[in-house]
Amino acid sequence: MDGEPDLWIGGTWRHSSDGGTRDIINPANGSVAAVVDEATPDDATAAVAAARSAFDDGAWRATPVTERSELLDRVADLLQRDKERLASLETRDTSGRRRISRRGATSRWVAGDCR
């Protein structure tokens, strides 16, 4: 397979288990903006199992609420810092600039809710 893997499963980047890919089409002009791995049902099952394991056995569950809040605030800071680049990528993917600012606001809201 060409290119870097696009699926983050169980703490590692990997390609689709069947080698399938999907073209991401820029809705503004119909050009191919990217080619990404297409997850299979087996990939989704592996991702859900990894997430369950991380939740049940991982460090996040034992992380104090105040530390979780600080981490979520950091996510919001990074989204804010890179919002123009992320908005450009999101626009090329779906023509949806508004979602980026909502993601930062959501991260900050959840961080506040942790306090």
Short mmCIF file of C-alpha atoms in Angstrom, two decimals:
data_model
loop_
_atom_site.label_atom_id
_atom_site.label_comp_id
_atom_site.label_asym_id
_atom_site.label_seq_id
_atom_site.Cartn_x
_atom_site.Cartn_y
_atom_site.Cartn_z
CA MET A 1 0.00 0.00 0.00
CA ASP A 2 1.19 3.48 -0.78
CA GLY A 3 1.21 6.35 1.68
CA GLU A 4 0.94 6.63 5.40
CA PRO A 5 -1.78 4.63 7.17
CA ASP A 6 -4.90 6.58 8.13
CA LEU A 7 -6.58 4.39 10.75
CA TRP A 8 -5.68 4.91 14.42
CA ILE A 9 -6.57 1.67 16.19
CA GLY A 10 -5.23 0.44 19.50
CA GLY A 11 -2.51 3.07 19.74
CA THR A 12 -1.04 2.50 16.28
CA TRP A 13 -1.59 3.81 12.79
CA ARG A 14 -2.61 1.13 10.31
CA HIS A 15 -3.95 0.64 6.83
CA SER A 16 -7.37 -0.82 6.16
CA SER A 17 -7.38 -4.57 6.75
CA ASP A 18 -8.50 -5.22 3.17
CA GLY A 19 -6.33 -2.52 1.58
CA GLY A 20 -9.37 -0.49 0.52
CA THR A 21 -9.16 3.26 0.06
CA ARG A 22 -11.57 6.12 -0.54
CA ASP A 23 -11.11 9.30 -2.53
CA ILE A 24 -11.98 12.44 -0.56
CA ILE A 25 -13.55 14.78 -3.08
CA ASN A 26 -13.31 18.56 -2.80
CA PRO A 27 -16.97 19.60 -3.15
CA ALA A 28 -16.01 22.98 -4.58
CA ASN A 29 -14.38 21.64 -7.72
CA GLY A 30 -14.71 17.86 -7.76
CA SER A 31 -10.97 17.24 -7.49
CA VAL A 32 -9.49 14.52 -5.30
CA ALA A 33 -8.33 16.26 -2.11
CA ALA A 34 -6.93 13.08 -0.54
CA VAL A 35 -6.96 9.30 -0.74
CA VAL A 36 -7.52 7.65 2.65
CA ASP A 37 -7.82 4.14 4.01
CA GLU A 38 -11.42 2.88 4.04
CA ALA A 39 -12.15 1.10 7.31
CA THR A 40 -13.85 -2.27 7.07
CA PRO A 41 -16.34 -3.71 9.56
CA ASP A 42 -13.41 -5.71 11.00
CA ASP A 43 -11.42 -2.47 11.41
CA ALA A 44 -14.39 -0.87 13.17
CA THR A 45 -14.73 -3.90 15.47
CA ALA A 46 -11.01 -3.69 16.29
CA ALA A 47 -11.32 0.05 17.00
CA VAL A 48 -14.30 -0.46 19.31
CA ALA A 49 -12.49 -3.27 21.16
CA ALA A 50 -9.37 -1.10 21.53
CA ALA A 51 -11.46 1.82 22.80
CA ARG A 52 -13.24 -0.44 25.29
CA SER A 53 -9.94 -1.82 26.51
CA ALA A 54 -8.44 1.65 26.81
CA PHE A 55 -11.46 2.80 28.80
CA ASP A 56 -11.55 -0.25 31.08
CA ASP A 57 -7.81 -0.74 31.56
CA GLY A 58 -6.16 2.47 30.40
CA ALA A 59 -4.78 5.45 32.22
CA TRP A 60 -7.66 7.81 31.35
CA ARG A 61 -10.06 6.11 33.74
CA ALA A 62 -7.67 6.72 36.66
CA THR A 63 -6.79 10.25 35.58
CA PRO A 64 -8.05 12.82 38.12
CA VAL A 65 -10.90 15.01 36.91
CA THR A 66 -8.80 18.16 37.22
CA GLU A 67 -6.12 16.67 34.96
CA ARG A 68 -8.77 15.58 32.43
CA SER A 69 -10.09 19.13 32.42
CA GLU A 70 -6.61 20.53 31.79
CA LEU A 71 -6.07 18.09 28.91
CA LEU A 72 -9.41 19.00 27.32
CA ASP A 73 -8.55 22.70 27.69
CA ARG A 74 -5.27 21.93 25.88
CA VAL A 75 -7.23 20.27 23.05
CA ALA A 76 -9.38 23.40 22.78
CA ASP A 77 -6.23 25.57 22.76
CA LEU A 78 -4.73 23.51 19.92
CA LEU A 79 -7.98 23.61 17.94
CA GLN A 80 -8.07 27.39 18.41
CA ARG A 81 -4.41 27.74 17.41
CA ASP A 82 -4.84 25.69 14.22
CA LYS A 83 -8.42 26.66 13.38
CA GLU A 84 -7.60 28.28 10.03
CA ARG A 85 -5.67 25.24 8.78
CA LEU A 86 -8.30 22.84 10.12
CA ALA A 87 -11.11 24.94 8.64
CA SER A 88 -9.36 24.90 5.26
CA LEU A 89 -9.07 21.11 5.38
CA GLU A 90 -12.66 20.70 6.54
CA THR A 91 -13.89 23.04 3.82
CA ARG A 92 -12.05 21.05 1.15
CA ASP A 93 -13.60 17.88 2.56
CA THR A 94 -17.20 18.96 3.23
CA SER A 95 -17.56 22.71 2.72
CA GLY A 96 -18.17 22.96 6.48
CA ARG A 97 -16.08 25.69 8.18
CA ARG A 98 -18.38 26.13 11.16
CA ARG A 99 -17.67 22.73 12.71
CA ILE A 100 -14.06 23.60 13.62
CA SER A 101 -15.01 26.44 15.96
CA ARG A 102 -17.73 24.25 17.49
CA ARG A 103 -15.17 21.53 18.23
CA GLY A 104 -13.04 23.96 20.20
CA ALA A 105 -16.07 25.26 22.06
CA THR A 106 -17.23 21.72 22.80
CA SER A 107 -13.81 20.74 24.15
CA ARG A 108 -13.80 23.80 26.39
CA TRP A 109 -17.38 23.12 27.56
CA VAL A 110 -16.54 19.50 28.48
CA ALA A 111 -13.37 20.67 30.23
CA GLY A 112 -15.42 23.10 32.30
CA ASP A 113 -17.95 20.39 33.05
CA CYS A 114 -15.13 18.27 34.49
CA ARG A 115 -14.31 20.90 37.08
#
